mmCIF file of C-alpha atoms in Angstrom:
data_model
loop_
_atom_site.group_PDB
_atom_site.id
_atom_site.type_symbol
_atom_site.label_atom_id
_atom_site.label_comp_id
_atom_site.label_asym_id
_atom_site.label_seq_id
_atom_site.Cartn_x
_atom_site.Cartn_y
_atom_site.Cartn_z
ATOM 1 C CA MET Z 25 -154.768 -2.054 130.571
ATOM 2 C CA ILE Z 26 -158.181 -0.073 129.810
ATOM 3 C CA ALA Z 27 -156.337 2.761 128.998
ATOM 4 C CA ALA Z 28 -154.019 1.074 126.645
ATOM 5 C CA ALA Z 29 -156.782 -0.869 125.203
ATOM 6 C CA MET Z 30 -158.940 2.557 124.508
ATOM 7 C CA LEU Z 31 -155.675 4.509 123.107
ATOM 8 C CA ALA Z 32 -154.801 1.685 120.910
ATOM 9 C CA SER Z 33 -158.325 1.195 119.539
ATOM 10 C CA ALA Z 34 -158.543 4.683 118.609
ATOM 11 C CA ALA Z 35 -155.391 4.605 116.797
ATOM 12 C CA LEU Z 36 -155.667 1.246 115.080
ATOM 13 C CA LEU Z 37 -159.290 -0.239 114.862
ATOM 14 C CA SER Z 38 -160.134 2.251 111.951
ATOM 15 C CA ALA Z 39 -157.495 0.372 110.048
ATOM 16 C CA CYS Z 40 -157.838 -3.023 111.097
ATOM 17 C CA SER Z 41 -160.788 -5.561 111.709
ATOM 18 C CA GLY Z 42 -161.529 -7.340 114.832
ATOM 19 C CA GLY Z 43 -164.131 -9.705 113.647
ATOM 20 C CA GLU Z 44 -167.353 -9.881 111.338
ATOM 21 C CA ARG Z 45 -170.468 -8.976 112.034
ATOM 22 C CA LEU Z 46 -173.866 -8.219 110.447
ATOM 23 C CA PRO Z 47 -174.366 -4.197 109.202
ATOM 24 C CA ALA Z 48 -175.210 -1.876 111.713
ATOM 25 C CA VAL Z 49 -178.849 -0.563 112.121
ATOM 26 C CA PRO Z 50 -179.151 2.442 109.360
ATOM 27 C CA PRO Z 51 -179.705 5.606 111.483
ATOM 28 C CA GLU Z 52 -183.194 6.085 109.502
ATOM 29 C CA LEU Z 53 -184.362 3.033 110.962
ATOM 30 C CA SER Z 54 -183.050 2.830 114.408
ATOM 31 C CA ASP Z 55 -186.058 3.798 116.228
ATOM 32 C CA GLU Z 56 -187.623 0.689 114.546
ATOM 33 C CA ALA Z 57 -185.035 -1.798 115.470
ATOM 34 C CA GLU Z 58 -186.385 -4.708 117.862
ATOM 35 C CA VAL Z 59 -184.708 -7.768 118.919
ATOM 36 C CA VAL Z 60 -185.735 -10.710 116.964
ATOM 37 C CA GLY Z 61 -188.432 -12.607 118.419
ATOM 38 C CA MET Z 62 -188.977 -10.171 121.449
ATOM 39 C CA PRO Z 63 -190.118 -6.839 120.306
ATOM 40 C CA GLY Z 64 -190.761 -3.930 123.076
ATOM 41 C CA VAL Z 65 -187.913 -5.178 125.464
ATOM 42 C CA LYS Z 66 -185.529 -2.116 124.851
ATOM 43 C CA TYR Z 67 -186.075 1.533 124.994
ATOM 44 C CA SER Z 68 -183.903 4.375 123.730
ATOM 45 C CA THR Z 69 -183.882 8.183 124.396
ATOM 46 C CA ASN Z 70 -186.510 8.519 121.973
ATOM 47 C CA ASP Z 71 -189.031 5.855 123.515
ATOM 48 C CA ALA Z 72 -189.709 7.871 126.920
ATOM 49 C CA PRO Z 73 -193.552 7.878 125.920
ATOM 50 C CA GLU Z 74 -193.580 4.141 125.343
ATOM 51 C CA PHE Z 75 -191.536 3.847 128.347
ATOM 52 C CA LEU Z 76 -193.998 6.009 130.761
ATOM 53 C CA GLN Z 77 -196.951 4.561 129.304
ATOM 54 C CA GLU Z 78 -195.846 0.953 130.477
ATOM 55 C CA MET Z 79 -194.611 1.939 133.801
ATOM 56 C CA LEU Z 80 -197.994 3.411 134.464
ATOM 57 C CA ALA Z 81 -199.665 0.471 133.381
ATOM 58 C CA SER Z 82 -197.835 -1.768 135.808
ATOM 59 C CA SER Z 83 -199.199 0.346 138.431
ATOM 60 C CA LYS Z 84 -202.528 -1.821 137.616
ATOM 61 C CA LEU Z 85 -200.873 -4.986 138.119
ATOM 62 C CA GLU Z 86 -199.488 -3.835 141.642
ATOM 63 C CA ARG Z 87 -202.777 -2.846 142.544
ATOM 64 C CA ALA Z 88 -204.412 -5.951 141.563
ATOM 65 C CA ARG Z 89 -201.617 -7.678 143.435
ATOM 66 C CA LEU Z 90 -202.268 -5.574 146.817
ATOM 67 C CA ASP Z 91 -205.646 -6.100 146.402
ATOM 68 C CA ALA Z 92 -205.595 -9.852 146.433
ATOM 69 C CA GLU Z 93 -203.586 -9.536 149.233
ATOM 70 C CA GLY Z 94 -206.138 -7.546 151.323
ATOM 71 C CA HIS Z 95 -204.414 -4.240 150.979
ATOM 72 C CA LYS Z 96 -206.820 -1.074 151.817
ATOM 73 C CA GLY Z 97 -206.263 2.469 151.099
ATOM 74 C CA PRO Z 98 -203.951 4.398 148.840
ATOM 75 C CA LEU Z 99 -200.999 2.900 147.045
ATOM 76 C CA PRO Z 100 -198.082 2.308 149.566
ATOM 77 C CA PRO Z 101 -194.764 4.367 148.804
ATOM 78 C CA ALA Z 102 -192.707 3.483 145.957
ATOM 79 C CA TYR Z 103 -189.010 2.820 146.517
ATOM 80 C CA PHE Z 104 -186.507 3.135 143.397
ATOM 81 C CA LEU Z 105 -182.900 1.703 143.477
ATOM 82 C CA ALA Z 106 -180.067 2.985 141.061
ATOM 83 C CA LEU Z 107 -176.737 1.014 141.131
ATOM 84 C CA SER Z 108 -173.813 2.540 139.419
ATOM 85 C CA GLY Z 109 -170.892 1.491 137.767
ATOM 86 C CA GLY Z 110 -167.516 0.900 139.593
ATOM 87 C CA GLY Z 111 -165.706 -2.315 138.624
ATOM 88 C CA ASP Z 112 -164.670 -4.296 141.630
ATOM 89 C CA LYS Z 113 -166.116 -1.213 143.862
ATOM 90 C CA GLY Z 114 -169.598 -2.896 143.427
ATOM 91 C CA ALA Z 115 -168.474 -4.541 146.526
ATOM 92 C CA PHE Z 116 -169.692 -1.640 148.252
ATOM 93 C CA GLY Z 117 -173.344 -1.676 146.859
ATOM 94 C CA ALA Z 118 -173.422 -5.530 147.530
ATOM 95 C CA GLY Z 119 -172.475 -4.616 151.228
ATOM 96 C CA ILE Z 120 -174.970 -2.120 151.880
ATOM 97 C CA LEU Z 121 -177.751 -4.435 150.531
ATOM 98 C CA VAL Z 122 -176.935 -7.064 152.718
ATOM 99 C CA GLY Z 123 -176.222 -5.385 155.528
ATOM 100 C CA TRP Z 124 -179.757 -3.209 154.853
ATOM 101 C CA THR Z 125 -181.110 -6.879 154.876
ATOM 102 C CA LYS Z 126 -179.534 -7.587 158.557
ATOM 103 C CA ALA Z 127 -180.581 -4.316 159.864
ATOM 104 C CA GLY Z 128 -184.622 -5.170 158.680
ATOM 105 C CA THR Z 129 -185.351 -1.989 157.007
ATOM 106 C CA ARG Z 130 -184.759 -2.744 153.483
ATOM 107 C CA PRO Z 131 -187.673 -1.898 151.495
ATOM 108 C CA GLU Z 132 -189.004 -4.042 148.528
ATOM 109 C CA PHE Z 133 -187.994 -1.515 145.321
ATOM 110 C CA ARG Z 134 -190.848 -1.136 142.777
ATOM 111 C CA LEU Z 135 -187.956 -0.125 140.224
ATOM 112 C CA VAL Z 136 -184.147 -1.393 140.157
ATOM 113 C CA THR Z 137 -181.810 -0.097 137.525
ATOM 114 C CA GLY Z 138 -178.119 -1.039 137.106
ATOM 115 C CA VAL Z 139 -175.194 -0.023 134.877
ATOM 116 C CA SER Z 140 -172.101 -1.882 134.511
ATOM 117 C CA THR Z 141 -170.992 -3.344 137.685
ATOM 118 C CA GLY Z 142 -174.221 -2.295 138.908
ATOM 119 C CA ALA Z 143 -175.846 -4.195 136.296
ATOM 120 C CA LEU Z 144 -174.206 -7.224 137.539
ATOM 121 C CA ILE Z 145 -175.776 -6.483 141.080
ATOM 122 C CA ALA Z 146 -179.224 -5.654 140.014
ATOM 123 C CA PRO Z 147 -180.913 -8.749 139.481
ATOM 124 C CA PHE Z 148 -179.994 -10.134 143.029
ATOM 125 C CA ALA Z 149 -181.026 -6.678 144.521
ATOM 126 C CA PHE Z 150 -184.101 -6.847 142.465
ATOM 127 C CA LEU Z 151 -185.097 -10.526 144.029
ATOM 128 C CA GLY Z 152 -184.167 -9.276 147.718
ATOM 129 C CA PRO Z 153 -182.876 -10.940 150.718
ATOM 130 C CA LYS Z 154 -183.142 -14.496 149.516
ATOM 131 C CA TYR Z 155 -180.445 -13.793 147.010
ATOM 132 C CA ASP Z 156 -177.897 -12.269 149.624
ATOM 133 C CA ALA Z 157 -175.892 -14.998 150.015
ATOM 134 C CA GLN Z 158 -175.379 -15.235 146.234
ATOM 135 C CA LEU Z 159 -174.466 -11.808 146.049
ATOM 136 C CA GLN Z 160 -172.160 -11.827 148.609
ATOM 137 C CA ALA Z 161 -170.554 -14.897 147.229
ATOM 138 C CA VAL Z 162 -169.976 -12.936 143.808
ATOM 139 C CA TYR Z 163 -168.314 -9.888 145.521
ATOM 140 C CA THR Z 164 -166.007 -11.565 147.930
ATOM 141 C CA ASN Z 165 -165.078 -14.730 146.704
ATOM 142 C CA ILE Z 166 -163.701 -13.798 143.019
ATOM 143 C CA SER Z 167 -160.614 -12.276 141.784
ATOM 144 C CA GLY Z 168 -159.526 -11.004 138.492
ATOM 145 C CA LYS Z 169 -159.395 -14.486 136.957
ATOM 146 C CA ASP Z 170 -162.785 -15.106 137.347
ATOM 147 C CA ILE Z 171 -163.696 -11.609 135.199
ATOM 148 C CA MET Z 172 -160.963 -11.894 132.386
ATOM 149 C CA LYS Z 173 -158.113 -13.404 130.541
ATOM 150 C CA LYS Z 174 -155.844 -11.370 129.268
ATOM 151 C CA ARG Z 175 -154.688 -11.375 125.366
ATOM 152 C CA THR Z 176 -151.317 -10.441 123.892
ATOM 153 C CA PRO Z 177 -150.473 -7.042 123.004
ATOM 154 C CA LEU Z 178 -151.533 -7.899 119.560
ATOM 155 C CA ALA Z 179 -155.001 -7.991 120.469
ATOM 156 C CA ALA Z 180 -154.950 -4.165 120.040
ATOM 157 C CA ILE Z 181 -154.610 -4.633 116.285
ATOM 158 C CA MET Z 182 -156.273 -8.279 115.639
ATOM 159 C CA ASP Z 183 -159.151 -8.500 118.155
ATOM 160 C CA ASP Z 184 -161.913 -6.616 119.502
ATOM 161 C CA ALA Z 185 -160.647 -6.119 122.978
ATOM 162 C CA MET Z 186 -157.349 -6.522 125.143
ATOM 163 C CA ALA Z 187 -158.936 -9.224 127.395
ATOM 164 C CA ASP Z 188 -161.423 -12.354 126.784
ATOM 165 C CA ASN Z 189 -164.245 -11.999 129.129
ATOM 166 C CA ALA Z 190 -165.126 -15.707 128.998
ATOM 167 C CA PRO Z 191 -164.688 -16.136 132.571
ATOM 168 C CA LEU Z 192 -167.317 -13.774 133.404
ATOM 169 C CA TRP Z 193 -169.449 -15.449 131.176
ATOM 170 C CA LYS Z 194 -169.204 -18.581 132.850
ATOM 171 C CA LEU Z 195 -169.709 -16.814 136.397
ATOM 172 C CA MET Z 196 -172.799 -15.239 134.778
ATOM 173 C CA GLU Z 197 -174.246 -18.586 133.741
ATOM 174 C CA LYS Z 198 -173.690 -19.951 137.011
ATOM 175 C CA TYR Z 199 -176.018 -17.096 138.804
ATOM 176 C CA VAL Z 200 -178.105 -15.943 136.386
ATOM 177 C CA ASN Z 201 -179.949 -18.918 135.579
ATOM 178 C CA ASP Z 202 -183.396 -20.386 134.533
ATOM 179 C CA SER Z 203 -184.389 -20.323 138.187
ATOM 180 C CA MET Z 204 -183.368 -16.748 138.658
ATOM 181 C CA MET Z 205 -185.318 -15.688 135.291
ATOM 182 C CA ARG Z 206 -188.140 -17.520 136.433
ATOM 183 C CA ASP Z 207 -188.414 -15.458 139.790
ATOM 184 C CA ILE Z 208 -187.465 -12.066 138.064
ATOM 185 C CA ALA Z 209 -190.614 -13.038 135.447
ATOM 186 C CA ALA Z 210 -192.726 -13.526 138.266
ATOM 187 C CA GLU Z 211 -192.093 -10.001 140.079
ATOM 188 C CA TYR Z 212 -192.380 -8.354 136.694
ATOM 189 C CA ARG Z 213 -196.046 -9.679 136.598
ATOM 190 C CA LYS Z 214 -196.797 -8.359 140.048
ATOM 191 C CA GLY Z 215 -195.799 -4.555 138.475
ATOM 192 C CA ARG Z 216 -192.044 -4.574 139.492
ATOM 193 C CA TRP Z 217 -189.242 -3.417 136.912
ATOM 194 C CA LEU Z 218 -185.949 -4.220 136.454
ATOM 195 C CA LEU Z 219 -184.234 -2.189 133.874
ATOM 196 C CA ILE Z 220 -180.384 -2.529 132.931
ATOM 197 C CA GLY Z 221 -178.474 0.349 131.018
ATOM 198 C CA THR Z 222 -176.050 -0.087 127.979
ATOM 199 C CA THR Z 223 -174.652 1.914 125.120
ATOM 200 C CA ASP Z 224 -175.309 1.339 121.322
ATOM 201 C CA LEU Z 225 -172.025 2.075 120.265
ATOM 202 C CA ASP Z 226 -173.394 2.596 116.459
ATOM 203 C CA ASN Z 227 -175.889 5.445 117.550
ATOM 204 C CA MET Z 228 -173.750 6.802 120.620
ATOM 205 C CA ARG Z 229 -176.673 6.624 122.904
ATOM 206 C CA PRO Z 230 -177.747 4.899 125.760
ATOM 207 C CA THR Z 231 -180.256 1.656 125.593
ATOM 208 C CA LEU Z 232 -182.719 0.552 128.300
ATOM 209 C CA TRP Z 233 -183.559 -3.487 128.608
ATOM 210 C CA ASN Z 234 -186.632 -4.347 130.427
ATOM 211 C CA ILE Z 235 -185.317 -7.411 131.872
ATOM 212 C CA GLY Z 236 -188.496 -8.332 133.627
ATOM 213 C CA LYS Z 237 -190.327 -8.486 130.438
ATOM 214 C CA ILE Z 238 -187.855 -10.142 128.578
ATOM 215 C CA ALA Z 239 -187.791 -13.002 131.210
ATOM 216 C CA ALA Z 240 -191.465 -13.020 131.086
ATOM 217 C CA SER Z 241 -191.642 -13.314 127.388
ATOM 218 C CA GLY Z 242 -191.687 -17.369 127.273
ATOM 219 C CA HIS Z 243 -188.839 -16.719 124.342
ATOM 220 C CA PRO Z 244 -186.332 -19.728 123.877
ATOM 221 C CA ASN Z 245 -183.728 -17.214 123.779
ATOM 222 C CA ALA Z 246 -184.749 -14.803 126.543
ATOM 223 C CA LEU Z 247 -182.157 -16.212 128.993
ATOM 224 C CA HIS Z 248 -179.423 -15.695 127.001
ATOM 225 C CA LEU Z 249 -180.458 -12.161 125.694
ATOM 226 C CA ILE Z 250 -180.645 -11.577 129.650
ATOM 227 C CA GLN Z 251 -177.096 -12.828 130.295
ATOM 228 C CA SER Z 252 -176.169 -10.907 127.021
ATOM 229 C CA VAL Z 253 -177.296 -7.344 128.187
ATOM 230 C CA LEU Z 254 -175.657 -7.885 131.616
ATOM 231 C CA ILE Z 255 -172.341 -9.074 130.322
ATOM 232 C CA ALA Z 256 -172.771 -5.963 127.605
ATOM 233 C CA SER Z 257 -173.518 -3.132 130.183
ATOM 234 C CA ALA Z 258 -169.848 -4.427 132.086
ATOM 235 C CA ALA Z 259 -167.889 -4.584 128.705
ATOM 236 C CA ILE Z 260 -165.641 -1.454 129.038
ATOM 237 C CA PRO Z 261 -165.271 -0.568 125.357
ATOM 238 C CA GLY Z 262 -161.736 -1.857 124.084
ATOM 239 C CA ALA Z 263 -160.708 -3.839 127.263
ATOM 240 C CA PHE Z 264 -163.606 -6.180 127.118
ATOM 241 C CA PRO Z 265 -165.435 -7.300 123.631
ATOM 242 C CA PRO Z 266 -168.566 -5.863 122.746
ATOM 243 C CA VAL Z 267 -171.801 -7.607 122.441
ATOM 244 C CA LEU Z 268 -173.817 -8.038 119.291
ATOM 245 C CA ILE Z 269 -177.381 -8.566 119.720
ATOM 246 C CA ASP Z 270 -179.751 -9.479 116.541
ATOM 247 C CA VAL Z 271 -182.369 -7.125 115.635
ATOM 248 C CA GLU Z 272 -184.851 -6.479 113.016
ATOM 249 C CA ALA Z 273 -185.908 -3.246 110.825
ATOM 250 C CA GLY Z 274 -187.441 -2.603 107.970
ATOM 251 C CA GLY Z 275 -188.134 -6.305 107.207
ATOM 252 C CA LYS Z 276 -184.315 -6.853 107.434
ATOM 253 C CA ARG Z 277 -181.691 -8.229 109.930
ATOM 254 C CA TYR Z 278 -179.043 -6.217 111.474
ATOM 255 C CA GLN Z 279 -176.823 -6.361 114.480
ATOM 256 C CA GLU Z 280 -176.486 -3.616 117.383
ATOM 257 C CA MET Z 281 -173.340 -3.316 118.877
ATOM 258 C CA HIS Z 282 -173.808 -2.988 122.870
ATOM 259 C CA VAL Z 283 -170.946 -2.081 125.598
ATOM 260 C CA ASP Z 284 -170.605 -0.763 128.914
ATOM 261 C CA GLY Z 285 -173.522 1.563 130.003
ATOM 262 C CA GLY Z 286 -171.136 3.765 131.757
ATOM 263 C CA THR Z 287 -170.192 5.080 128.248
ATOM 264 C CA THR Z 288 -173.096 7.195 128.412
ATOM 265 C CA ALA Z 289 -174.314 7.495 131.922
ATOM 266 C CA GLN Z 290 -172.672 6.135 135.225
ATOM 267 C CA VAL Z 291 -176.178 5.765 136.924
ATOM 268 C CA PHE Z 292 -179.752 6.428 136.214
ATOM 269 C CA VAL Z 293 -183.324 5.838 137.543
ATOM 270 C CA TYR Z 294 -185.907 6.908 134.469
ATOM 271 C CA PRO Z 295 -185.674 9.113 131.563
ATOM 272 C CA THR Z 296 -185.089 12.616 132.491
ATOM 273 C CA THR Z 297 -187.841 13.819 129.852
ATOM 274 C CA ILE Z 298 -190.373 11.807 132.439
ATOM 275 C CA ARG Z 299 -192.049 13.985 134.769
ATOM 276 C CA MET Z 300 -192.997 11.219 136.976
ATOM 277 C CA LYS Z 301 -195.590 13.095 139.427
ATOM 278 C CA GLU Z 302 -196.962 14.988 136.869
ATOM 279 C CA ALA Z 303 -197.770 11.907 134.460
ATOM 280 C CA ALA Z 304 -198.919 9.590 137.475
ATOM 281 C CA ALA Z 305 -201.029 12.245 138.568
ATOM 282 C CA LYS Z 306 -202.666 12.483 135.353
ATOM 283 C CA ALA Z 307 -203.305 8.800 135.361
ATOM 284 C CA GLY Z 308 -204.749 8.772 138.738
ATOM 285 C CA VAL Z 309 -201.669 7.382 140.573
ATOM 286 C CA PHE Z 310 -200.869 9.372 144.051
ATOM 287 C CA ARG Z 311 -198.158 8.032 146.333
ATOM 288 C CA GLU Z 312 -194.907 8.984 147.937
ATOM 289 C CA ARG Z 313 -191.701 8.031 146.169
ATOM 290 C CA HIS Z 314 -188.393 7.311 147.671
ATOM 291 C CA MET Z 315 -184.763 7.056 145.557
ATOM 292 C CA TYR Z 316 -181.733 5.387 146.632
ATOM 293 C CA VAL Z 317 -178.534 6.035 144.556
ATOM 294 C CA ILE Z 318 -175.692 3.744 145.216
ATOM 295 C CA ARG Z 319 -172.668 5.274 143.901
ATOM 296 C CA ASN Z 320 -169.777 2.524 143.614
ATOM 297 C CA ALA Z 321 -167.242 4.944 143.839
ATOM 298 C CA ARG Z 322 -165.417 7.798 145.646
ATOM 299 C CA LEU Z 323 -166.504 11.463 144.828
ATOM 300 C CA ASP Z 324 -163.318 13.103 146.432
ATOM 301 C CA PRO Z 325 -160.146 13.926 144.160
ATOM 302 C CA ASP Z 326 -157.940 10.902 143.872
ATOM 303 C CA TRP Z 327 -154.637 12.208 144.066
ATOM 304 C CA TYR Z 328 -151.883 10.392 141.769
ATOM 305 C CA GLN Z 329 -148.696 11.575 140.626
ATOM 306 C CA THR Z 330 -149.169 11.053 136.742
ATOM 307 C CA GLU Z 331 -146.021 9.822 135.003
ATOM 308 C CA ARG Z 332 -145.319 11.616 131.537
ATOM 309 C CA LYS Z 333 -146.110 8.753 129.597
ATOM 310 C CA VAL Z 334 -148.626 8.172 126.869
ATOM 311 C CA PHE Z 335 -150.688 5.144 128.631
ATOM 312 C CA SER Z 336 -150.249 6.809 132.095
ATOM 313 C CA ILE Z 337 -151.574 10.508 130.803
ATOM 314 C CA ALA Z 338 -154.361 8.898 128.812
ATOM 315 C CA GLY Z 339 -155.396 6.371 131.571
ATOM 316 C CA ARG Z 340 -155.389 9.205 134.117
ATOM 317 C CA SER Z 341 -157.388 11.428 131.650
ATOM 318 C CA ILE Z 342 -159.923 8.741 131.138
ATOM 319 C CA SER Z 343 -160.332 8.213 135.206
ATOM 320 C CA SER Z 344 -161.147 11.867 135.424
ATOM 321 C CA LEU Z 345 -163.578 12.039 132.864
ATOM 322 C CA ILE Z 346 -165.527 8.948 134.378
ATOM 323 C CA GLN Z 347 -165.363 10.632 137.820
ATOM 324 C CA GLU Z 348 -166.577 13.871 136.761
ATOM 325 C CA GLN Z 349 -169.410 11.927 134.451
ATOM 326 C CA GLY Z 350 -170.359 10.308 137.677
ATOM 327 C CA ARG Z 351 -170.594 13.712 139.664
ATOM 328 C CA GLY Z 352 -172.780 14.865 136.717
ATOM 329 C CA ASP Z 353 -174.977 11.867 136.753
ATOM 330 C CA LEU Z 354 -175.807 12.363 140.306
ATOM 331 C CA PHE Z 355 -176.706 15.973 140.076
ATOM 332 C CA ARG Z 356 -179.078 15.272 137.048
ATOM 333 C CA ILE Z 357 -180.923 12.573 139.175
ATOM 334 C CA HIS Z 358 -180.785 14.991 142.345
ATOM 335 C CA SER Z 359 -182.502 17.560 140.100
ATOM 336 C CA GLN Z 360 -185.106 14.941 138.344
ATOM 337 C CA ALA Z 361 -185.820 14.110 142.192
ATOM 338 C CA LEU Z 362 -186.398 17.811 143.166
ATOM 339 C CA ARG Z 363 -188.722 18.190 139.980
ATOM 340 C CA ASP Z 364 -190.614 15.083 140.568
ATOM 341 C CA SER Z 365 -191.084 15.610 144.536
ATOM 342 C CA VAL Z 366 -189.186 11.948 145.024
ATOM 343 C CA ASP Z 367 -187.202 11.816 148.268
ATOM 344 C CA PHE Z 368 -183.690 11.570 147.367
ATOM 345 C CA ASN Z 369 -181.258 9.239 149.171
ATOM 346 C CA LEU Z 370 -177.039 8.621 148.110
ATOM 347 C CA ALA Z 371 -174.539 6.115 149.264
ATOM 348 C CA TYR Z 372 -171.224 6.503 147.954
ATOM 349 C CA ILE Z 373 -167.666 5.214 149.116
ATOM 350 C CA PRO Z 374 -166.167 7.858 151.288
ATOM 351 C CA ALA Z 375 -162.479 9.259 151.112
ATOM 352 C CA SER Z 376 -161.829 7.509 154.790
ATOM 353 C CA PHE Z 377 -162.148 4.281 153.188
ATOM 354 C CA ASP Z 378 -158.476 3.554 152.256
ATOM 355 C CA ALA Z 379 -158.035 -0.295 151.995
ATOM 356 C CA PRO Z 380 -154.969 -1.566 150.019
ATOM 357 C CA HIS Z 381 -156.133 -1.851 146.176
ATOM 358 C CA PRO Z 382 -153.027 -3.342 144.720
ATOM 359 C CA ASP Z 383 -155.155 -4.921 141.448
ATOM 360 C CA ASP Z 384 -158.117 -4.772 139.886
ATOM 361 C CA PHE Z 385 -160.753 -7.327 141.352
ATOM 362 C CA ASP Z 386 -158.188 -8.265 144.221
ATOM 363 C CA THR Z 387 -160.062 -10.223 146.734
ATOM 364 C CA GLY Z 388 -158.775 -8.747 149.777
ATOM 365 C CA PHE Z 389 -160.090 -5.295 148.623
ATOM 366 C CA MET Z 390 -163.474 -6.456 147.783
ATOM 367 C CA ARG Z 391 -163.942 -8.175 151.110
ATOM 368 C CA ALA Z 392 -163.039 -5.046 152.898
ATOM 369 C CA LEU Z 393 -165.016 -2.898 151.165
ATOM 370 C CA PHE Z 394 -168.037 -5.061 151.349
ATOM 371 C CA LYS Z 395 -167.560 -5.577 155.122
ATOM 372 C CA PHE Z 396 -166.984 -1.532 155.460
ATOM 373 C CA ALA Z 397 -170.386 -0.870 153.559
ATOM 374 C CA TYR Z 398 -172.035 -3.946 155.450
ATOM 375 C CA GLU Z 399 -171.226 -2.521 158.719
ATOM 376 C CA GLN Z 400 -172.445 0.840 157.947
ATOM 377 C CA ALA Z 401 -175.732 -0.685 156.800
ATOM 378 C CA VAL Z 402 -176.141 -2.605 159.605
ATOM 379 C CA ASN Z 403 -176.055 0.244 161.995
ATOM 380 C CA GLY Z 404 -178.219 2.494 159.973
ATOM 381 C CA TYR Z 405 -176.685 4.022 156.324
ATOM 382 C CA PRO Z 406 -176.415 7.814 156.671
ATOM 383 C CA TRP Z 407 -177.821 8.638 153.153
ATOM 384 C CA ALA Z 408 -177.024 11.743 151.849
ATOM 385 C CA LYS Z 409 -180.052 14.094 150.780
ATOM 386 C CA ALA Z 410 -177.958 15.681 148.221
ATOM 387 C CA PRO Z 411 -174.399 15.086 145.951
ATOM 388 C CA PRO Z 412 -171.492 16.609 147.762
ATOM 389 C CA GLY Z 413 -171.115 20.485 146.555
ATOM 390 C CA TYR Z 414 -174.727 20.740 146.027
#
């Protein structure tokens, strides 16, 4: 379905309309665009200096919290968690986190990032073990009907996607609610960060959303924006509808079109232009740093005899592109870690896991994958210290 949607979109959408929208932000104003009523809650690739400044400032909040708790001496180690895309294979990351809690060694993460299915996991991971039961329910008790409702083939011509993600919206609203938002805001005020990645389709560049800052803004539209960002991060172009977000620039209103963060990066930790160790040292912040990356996918070649048909060829090519992009992201992040003296740790689905996968979001497959990851984590997950092939 995804392959058909993307191919049909490329061929047909230039000639057909899938719905109205406000004008896109002109390129000369793209760096000025801010969410209506909530400025400073998102970062583009050109906003690394602002990102770094705010990240370092959050260390002061962390220090104040530790002082209030009676902590003495240097700052404790900082732990980063990055959760990748992978669709229903997000059950892998969910299983690791819940099993990690059971093992009693799961740290509190200073920074949690998420893309696509990783974006849906990220709020639960950020808030810690008390949200494990909900995280497990999301990835072991749902099926395809809880994610999408397929449209007719005419959707390729008349609509903005081949499927309606209204069921996913309902699922999102059930779990990502006012109570969760208050908890996220409380952790943000302690100096902890939750970042979600989307792709600004008009600009063809990644956008990082500071979910904690949104939650702590007190704006009446904050919860809806958080839900919208999470949905956007998982909105596979052509398969699921994009999310339009109202912004202001140059005194005028525009709409940005956001889709799956995996369109630009399958996983991320922080902007590559930021030399974390060097910048932190200049600000007087010295500490150990540990990075955990969970790639919700296999990294080995997945053999399949491709049919000599358009959609089969297109779908297989897209799958190959996504897999290699994901591998490239891991090498990039590993290079960052080496440069910034951050301890690197990687988890991914091994080739030995071969449970039947009859359809996307098959409940049986997700339960098997969750159980597999959970048991590995309970027994001490064998984190890789470098990407395969390094």
